[in-house]
Amino acid sequence: MTVANQSKVHVDRRLHHDSIILSGKTIFLNPFLYWRRFDSNTDRWLREPGQIGEDQIAINRSRFYPETDWNSLDEEERNIKDAAIEMFLKSLDLVSTFHPELSAGQLLEVERKMAVTKKRAFERWVEKSFRRRFREESKVKQRLARERFLREWKEWLLLETTQKAILPFVAVCFLAVFGGWSLGFSSNSCNPYFSSTNQTNIKQ
């Protein structure tokens, strides 16, 4: 098989998982394939988890994960599956919005194939989304912590009692540094090495 044929088979396989043909019309199961047809608000609504209420997600758990024992899941697994359910609901909403001609039976067929082919893809997507959100929140927390640290130091330095305590300390440090430098310079200028060297050079 040539490279071109392999590429075509790969594309066909992806399209098979990302779409379904109903009444001779291709219906996308992958919600991001509709991105050319919706605005920035819809794009943000689709990409950001937490846009659908927890009660609505809980009601649909058995609808998309009938085999799952939710009591046995840890918090991270539960959050990922809940976010995947949110992706299912958003995707079905987009399908019904862009294909209002579909009947209830056809929408049910779309949902069934979506539940089979897109479940793991939605879970991977929300995992990446959670990691991205965690990184962004960590950056914001670090920036706020730095700003708070600098602000607290600035406020502390501006206190009258702090300035009264710091000025004598700075003066003592300056005198100590200046005194040490003066003593070092004096000892070097009196070092017999310099005089002996000068005498040797004169004799030569």
PDB file of C-alpha atoms in Angstrom:
ATOM      1  CA  MET A   1       0.000   0.000   0.000  1.00  0.00           C
ATOM      2  CA  THR A   2       1.376   3.410  -0.968  1.00  0.00           C
ATOM      3  CA  VAL A   3       1.796   6.318   1.447  1.00  0.00           C
ATOM      4  CA  ALA A   4      -1.065   8.166  -0.236  1.00  0.00           C
ATOM      5  CA  ASN A   5      -3.373   5.167   0.185  1.00  0.00           C
ATOM      6  CA  GLN A   6      -2.359   4.760   3.832  1.00  0.00           C
ATOM      7  CA  SER A   7      -3.066   8.440   4.464  1.00  0.00           C
ATOM      8  CA  LYS A   8      -6.468   8.141   2.778  1.00  0.00           C
ATOM      9  CA  VAL A   9      -7.343   5.079   4.880  1.00  0.00           C
ATOM     10  CA  HIS A  10      -6.339   6.959   8.036  1.00  0.00           C
ATOM     11  CA  VAL A  11      -8.486   9.955   7.092  1.00  0.00           C
ATOM     12  CA  ASP A  12     -11.431   7.709   6.205  1.00  0.00           C
ATOM     13  CA  ARG A  13     -11.110   5.941   9.549  1.00  0.00           C
ATOM     14  CA  ARG A  14     -11.091   9.260  11.423  1.00  0.00           C
ATOM     15  CA  LEU A  15     -14.092  10.513   9.469  1.00  0.00           C
ATOM     16  CA  HIS A  16     -15.878   7.259  10.226  1.00  0.00           C
ATOM     17  CA  HIS A  17     -15.402   7.869  13.972  1.00  0.00           C
ATOM     18  CA  ASP A  18     -16.132  11.596  13.729  1.00  0.00           C
ATOM     19  CA  SER A  19     -19.296  11.420  11.637  1.00  0.00           C
ATOM     20  CA  ILE A  20     -22.426   9.484  10.824  1.00  0.00           C
ATOM     21  CA  ILE A  21     -24.475   9.464   7.620  1.00  0.00           C
ATOM     22  CA  LEU A  22     -28.229   9.856   8.035  1.00  0.00           C
ATOM     23  CA  SER A  23     -30.574  10.164   5.072  1.00  0.00           C
ATOM     24  CA  GLY A  24     -27.569  10.723   2.808  1.00  0.00           C
ATOM     25  CA  LYS A  25     -26.306  13.612   4.951  1.00  0.00           C
ATOM     26  CA  THR A  26     -23.060  13.628   6.940  1.00  0.00           C
ATOM     27  CA  ILE A  27     -23.518  14.534  10.613  1.00  0.00           C
ATOM     28  CA  PHE A  28     -20.356  15.356  12.551  1.00  0.00           C
ATOM     29  CA  LEU A  29     -19.993  13.680  15.945  1.00  0.00           C
ATOM     30  CA  ASN A  30     -16.846  15.644  16.755  1.00  0.00           C
ATOM     31  CA  PRO A  31     -18.116  19.039  17.992  1.00  0.00           C
ATOM     32  CA  PHE A  32     -14.906  20.831  17.017  1.00  0.00           C
ATOM     33  CA  LEU A  33     -15.632  20.132  13.348  1.00  0.00           C
ATOM     34  CA  TYR A  34     -18.412  22.733  13.624  1.00  0.00           C
ATOM     35  CA  TRP A  35     -16.009  25.484  14.699  1.00  0.00           C
ATOM     36  CA  ARG A  36     -16.325  27.341  11.386  1.00  0.00           C
ATOM     37  CA  ARG A  37     -20.031  27.743  12.047  1.00  0.00           C
ATOM     38  CA  PHE A  38     -20.103  29.187  15.558  1.00  0.00           C
ATOM     39  CA  ASP A  39     -18.861  32.383  17.175  1.00  0.00           C
ATOM     40  CA  SER A  40     -16.243  32.957  19.895  1.00  0.00           C
ATOM     41  CA  ASN A  41     -18.806  32.698  22.716  1.00  0.00           C
ATOM     42  CA  THR A  42     -19.935  29.275  21.513  1.00  0.00           C
ATOM     43  CA  ASP A  43     -16.302  28.205  21.134  1.00  0.00           C
ATOM     44  CA  ARG A  44     -15.590  29.250  24.733  1.00  0.00           C
ATOM     45  CA  TRP A  45     -18.762  27.522  25.927  1.00  0.00           C
ATOM     46  CA  LEU A  46     -17.676  24.304  24.222  1.00  0.00           C
ATOM     47  CA  ARG A  47     -14.048  24.342  25.353  1.00  0.00           C
ATOM     48  CA  GLU A  48     -14.449  25.345  29.008  1.00  0.00           C
ATOM     49  CA  PRO A  49     -15.827  22.675  31.394  1.00  0.00           C
ATOM     50  CA  GLY A  50     -18.291  23.800  34.024  1.00  0.00           C
ATOM     51  CA  GLN A  51     -20.833  25.418  31.710  1.00  0.00           C
ATOM     52  CA  ILE A  52     -23.577  22.908  32.530  1.00  0.00           C
ATOM     53  CA  GLY A  53     -25.016  22.471  36.023  1.00  0.00           C
ATOM     54  CA  GLU A  54     -23.938  19.555  38.219  1.00  0.00           C
ATOM     55  CA  ASP A  55     -27.522  18.390  38.688  1.00  0.00           C
ATOM     56  CA  GLN A  56     -28.031  18.043  34.937  1.00  0.00           C
ATOM     57  CA  ILE A  57     -24.754  16.138  34.594  1.00  0.00           C
ATOM     58  CA  ALA A  58     -25.660  13.789  37.460  1.00  0.00           C
ATOM     59  CA  ILE A  59     -29.000  12.991  35.823  1.00  0.00           C
ATOM     60  CA  ASN A  60     -27.216  11.951  32.610  1.00  0.00           C
ATOM     61  CA  ARG A  61     -24.543   9.748  34.212  1.00  0.00           C
ATOM     62  CA  SER A  62     -26.409   6.503  33.585  1.00  0.00           C
ATOM     63  CA  ARG A  63     -27.294   7.708  30.089  1.00  0.00           C
ATOM     64  CA  PHE A  64     -23.687   7.840  28.885  1.00  0.00           C
ATOM     65  CA  TYR A  65     -21.952   5.585  31.453  1.00  0.00           C
ATOM     66  CA  PRO A  66     -24.502   2.852  32.237  1.00  0.00           C
ATOM     67  CA  GLU A  67     -21.726   0.386  33.125  1.00  0.00           C
ATOM     68  CA  THR A  68     -19.929   2.660  35.622  1.00  0.00           C
ATOM     69  CA  ASP A  69     -20.162   2.330  39.405  1.00  0.00           C
ATOM     70  CA  TRP A  70     -19.861   5.974  40.389  1.00  0.00           C
ATOM     71  CA  ASN A  71     -19.403   5.184  44.081  1.00  0.00           C
ATOM     72  CA  SER A  72     -16.170   3.306  43.327  1.00  0.00           C
ATOM     73  CA  LEU A  73     -14.569   6.210  41.436  1.00  0.00           C
ATOM     74  CA  ASP A  74     -12.111   8.578  43.048  1.00  0.00           C
ATOM     75  CA  GLU A  75     -12.627  12.322  42.767  1.00  0.00           C
ATOM     76  CA  GLU A  76     -10.352  12.793  39.755  1.00  0.00           C
ATOM     77  CA  GLU A  77     -12.011   9.987  37.743  1.00  0.00           C
ATOM     78  CA  ARG A  78     -15.463  11.291  38.649  1.00  0.00           C
ATOM     79  CA  ASN A  79     -14.563  14.818  37.545  1.00  0.00           C
ATOM     80  CA  ILE A  80     -13.187  13.562  34.216  1.00  0.00           C
ATOM     81  CA  LYS A  81     -16.283  11.496  33.450  1.00  0.00           C
ATOM     82  CA  ASP A  82     -18.613  14.300  34.528  1.00  0.00           C
ATOM     83  CA  ALA A  83     -16.776  16.682  32.193  1.00  0.00           C
ATOM     84  CA  ALA A  84     -17.009  14.079  29.407  1.00  0.00           C
ATOM     85  CA  ILE A  85     -20.777  13.922  29.974  1.00  0.00           C
ATOM     86  CA  GLU A  86     -20.812  17.696  29.621  1.00  0.00           C
ATOM     87  CA  MET A  87     -19.040  17.293  26.268  1.00  0.00           C
ATOM     88  CA  PHE A  88     -21.683  14.762  25.172  1.00  0.00           C
ATOM     89  CA  LEU A  89     -24.505  17.147  26.063  1.00  0.00           C
ATOM     90  CA  LYS A  90     -22.829  20.103  24.348  1.00  0.00           C
ATOM     91  CA  SER A  91     -22.085  18.034  21.237  1.00  0.00           C
ATOM     92  CA  LEU A  92     -25.685  16.820  20.970  1.00  0.00           C
ATOM     93  CA  ASP A  93     -26.861  20.386  21.451  1.00  0.00           C
ATOM     94  CA  LEU A  94     -24.653  21.516  18.556  1.00  0.00           C
ATOM     95  CA  VAL A  95     -25.864  18.654  16.342  1.00  0.00           C
ATOM     96  CA  SER A  96     -29.520  19.523  16.965  1.00  0.00           C
ATOM     97  CA  THR A  97     -28.775  23.234  16.425  1.00  0.00           C
ATOM     98  CA  PHE A  98     -26.984  22.787  13.087  1.00  0.00           C
ATOM     99  CA  HIS A  99     -29.278  19.946  11.937  1.00  0.00           C
ATOM    100  CA  PRO A 100     -32.783  20.887  13.092  1.00  0.00           C
ATOM    101  CA  GLU A 101     -34.281  18.563  10.458  1.00  0.00           C
ATOM    102  CA  LEU A 102     -33.181  15.432  12.361  1.00  0.00           C
ATOM    103  CA  SER A 103     -35.957  13.426  13.971  1.00  0.00           C
ATOM    104  CA  ALA A 104     -35.912  12.138  17.541  1.00  0.00           C
ATOM    105  CA  GLY A 105     -34.975   8.687  16.289  1.00  0.00           C
ATOM    106  CA  GLN A 106     -32.091  10.037  14.230  1.00  0.00           C
ATOM    107  CA  LEU A 107     -30.816  12.084  17.182  1.00  0.00           C
ATOM    108  CA  LEU A 108     -30.934   8.917  19.268  1.00  0.00           C
ATOM    109  CA  GLU A 109     -28.873   7.139  16.601  1.00  0.00           C
ATOM    110  CA  VAL A 110     -26.350  10.012  16.689  1.00  0.00           C
ATOM    111  CA  GLU A 111     -26.175   9.750  20.468  1.00  0.00           C
ATOM    112  CA  ARG A 112     -25.601   5.995  20.410  1.00  0.00           C
ATOM    113  CA  LYS A 113     -22.735   6.190  17.939  1.00  0.00           C
ATOM    114  CA  MET A 114     -21.269   9.172  19.773  1.00  0.00           C
ATOM    115  CA  ALA A 115     -21.322   7.218  23.042  1.00  0.00           C
ATOM    116  CA  VAL A 116     -19.437   4.361  21.396  1.00  0.00           C
ATOM    117  CA  THR A 117     -16.857   6.244  19.341  1.00  0.00           C
ATOM    118  CA  LYS A 118     -16.233   9.529  21.207  1.00  0.00           C
ATOM    119  CA  LYS A 119     -16.230   8.526  24.888  1.00  0.00           C
ATOM    120  CA  ARG A 120     -12.471   8.056  25.249  1.00  0.00           C
ATOM    121  CA  ALA A 121     -11.774  11.048  22.981  1.00  0.00           C
ATOM    122  CA  PHE A 122     -13.912  13.300  25.182  1.00  0.00           C
ATOM    123  CA  GLU A 123     -12.187  11.979  28.303  1.00  0.00           C
ATOM    124  CA  ARG A 124      -8.746  12.727  26.832  1.00  0.00           C
ATOM    125  CA  TRP A 125      -9.912  16.189  25.825  1.00  0.00           C
ATOM    126  CA  VAL A 126     -11.150  17.096  29.316  1.00  0.00           C
ATOM    127  CA  GLU A 127      -7.972  15.675  30.887  1.00  0.00           C
ATOM    128  CA  LYS A 128      -5.918  18.072  28.743  1.00  0.00           C
ATOM    129  CA  SER A 129      -8.321  20.872  29.578  1.00  0.00           C
ATOM    130  CA  PHE A 130      -7.974  20.220  33.309  1.00  0.00           C
ATOM    131  CA  ARG A 131      -4.171  20.186  33.054  1.00  0.00           C
ATOM    132  CA  ARG A 132      -4.205  23.420  31.076  1.00  0.00           C
ATOM    133  CA  ARG A 133      -6.528  25.055  33.606  1.00  0.00           C
ATOM    134  CA  PHE A 134      -4.347  23.836  36.493  1.00  0.00           C
ATOM    135  CA  ARG A 135      -1.245  25.361  34.887  1.00  0.00           C
ATOM    136  CA  GLU A 136      -3.025  28.647  34.281  1.00  0.00           C
ATOM    137  CA  GLU A 137      -4.369  28.767  37.840  1.00  0.00           C
ATOM    138  CA  SER A 138      -0.896  27.959  39.208  1.00  0.00           C
ATOM    139  CA  LYS A 139       0.605  30.828  37.203  1.00  0.00           C
ATOM    140  CA  VAL A 140      -2.056  33.209  38.497  1.00  0.00           C
ATOM    141  CA  LYS A 141      -1.507  32.074  42.089  1.00  0.00           C
ATOM    142  CA  GLN A 142       2.256  32.514  41.762  1.00  0.00           C
ATOM    143  CA  ARG A 143       1.831  35.993  40.275  1.00  0.00           C
ATOM    144  CA  LEU A 144      -0.586  37.018  43.029  1.00  0.00           C
ATOM    145  CA  ALA A 145       1.763  35.619  45.678  1.00  0.00           C
ATOM    146  CA  ARG A 146       4.686  37.645  44.264  1.00  0.00           C
ATOM    147  CA  GLU A 147       2.578  40.792  44.108  1.00  0.00           C
ATOM    148  CA  ARG A 148       1.351  40.263  47.672  1.00  0.00           C
ATOM    149  CA  PHE A 149       4.910  39.637  48.897  1.00  0.00           C
ATOM    150  CA  LEU A 150       6.217  42.805  47.245  1.00  0.00           C
ATOM    151  CA  ARG A 151       3.255  44.832  48.479  1.00  0.00           C
ATOM    152  CA  GLU A 152       3.748  43.643  52.063  1.00  0.00           C
ATOM    153  CA  TRP A 153       7.458  44.466  51.929  1.00  0.00           C
ATOM    154  CA  LYS A 154       6.726  47.895  50.486  1.00  0.00           C
ATOM    155  CA  GLU A 155       4.134  48.599  53.184  1.00  0.00           C
ATOM    156  CA  TRP A 156       6.566  47.402  55.869  1.00  0.00           C
ATOM    157  CA  LEU A 157       9.365  49.612  54.538  1.00  0.00           C
ATOM    158  CA  LEU A 158       7.078  52.639  54.493  1.00  0.00           C
ATOM    159  CA  LEU A 159       6.207  52.269  58.174  1.00  0.00           C
ATOM    160  CA  GLU A 160       7.681  54.996  60.352  1.00  0.00           C
ATOM    161  CA  THR A 161       8.950  52.525  62.939  1.00  0.00           C
ATOM    162  CA  THR A 162      10.644  50.483  60.187  1.00  0.00           C
ATOM    163  CA  GLN A 163      12.396  53.533  58.787  1.00  0.00           C
ATOM    164  CA  LYS A 164      13.592  54.547  62.268  1.00  0.00           C
ATOM    165  CA  ALA A 165      15.046  51.066  62.765  1.00  0.00           C
ATOM    166  CA  ILE A 166      16.539  50.716  59.279  1.00  0.00           C
ATOM    167  CA  LEU A 167      18.354  54.074  59.022  1.00  0.00           C
ATOM    168  CA  PRO A 168      20.736  53.412  61.943  1.00  0.00           C
ATOM    169  CA  PHE A 169      21.299  49.863  60.676  1.00  0.00           C
ATOM    170  CA  VAL A 170      22.163  51.118  57.189  1.00  0.00           C
ATOM    171  CA  ALA A 171      24.488  53.745  58.677  1.00  0.00           C
ATOM    172  CA  VAL A 172      26.296  51.128  60.781  1.00  0.00           C
ATOM    173  CA  CYS A 173      26.667  48.832  57.734  1.00  0.00           C
ATOM    174  CA  PHE A 174      28.025  51.692  55.639  1.00  0.00           C
ATOM    175  CA  LEU A 175      30.542  52.652  58.314  1.00  0.00           C
ATOM    176  CA  ALA A 176      31.605  49.036  58.738  1.00  0.00           C
ATOM    177  CA  VAL A 177      32.152  48.591  54.985  1.00  0.00           C
ATOM    178  CA  PHE A 178      33.964  51.910  54.668  1.00  0.00           C
ATOM    179  CA  GLY A 179      36.117  51.154  57.709  1.00  0.00           C
ATOM    180  CA  GLY A 180      37.045  47.719  56.400  1.00  0.00           C
ATOM    181  CA  TRP A 181      37.947  49.151  53.010  1.00  0.00           C
ATOM    182  CA  SER A 182      40.072  51.876  54.637  1.00  0.00           C
ATOM    183  CA  LEU A 183      41.950  49.389  56.799  1.00  0.00           C
ATOM    184  CA  GLY A 184      42.584  47.135  53.810  1.00  0.00           C
ATOM    185  CA  PHE A 185      43.872  50.003  51.707  1.00  0.00           C
ATOM    186  CA  SER A 186      46.141  51.223  54.511  1.00  0.00           C
ATOM    187  CA  SER A 187      47.622  47.774  55.063  1.00  0.00           C
ATOM    188  CA  ASN A 188      48.368  47.365  51.350  1.00  0.00           C
ATOM    189  CA  SER A 189      50.006  50.780  51.100  1.00  0.00           C
ATOM    190  CA  CYS A 190      52.301  49.930  54.027  1.00  0.00           C
ATOM    191  CA  ASN A 191      53.192  46.464  52.709  1.00  0.00           C
ATOM    192  CA  PRO A 192      57.042  46.129  52.535  1.00  0.00           C
ATOM    193  CA  TYR A 193      56.613  44.124  49.325  1.00  0.00           C
ATOM    194  CA  PHE A 194      55.974  47.287  47.375  1.00  0.00           C
ATOM    195  CA  SER A 195      59.041  49.068  48.771  1.00  0.00           C
ATOM    196  CA  SER A 196      61.349  46.102  48.157  1.00  0.00           C
ATOM    197  CA  THR A 197      60.095  45.809  44.630  1.00  0.00           C
ATOM    198  CA  ASN A 198      60.698  49.475  43.995  1.00  0.00           C
ATOM    199  CA  GLN A 199      64.217  49.272  45.393  1.00  0.00           C
ATOM    200  CA  THR A 200      65.026  46.280  43.188  1.00  0.00           C
ATOM    201  CA  ASN A 201      63.834  48.109  40.125  1.00  0.00           C
ATOM    202  CA  ILE A 202      65.949  51.171  40.973  1.00  0.00           C
ATOM    203  CA  LYS A 203      69.085  49.091  41.450  1.00  0.00           C
ATOM    204  CA  GLN A 204      68.569  47.457  38.096  1.00  0.00           C
TER     205      GLN A 204
END
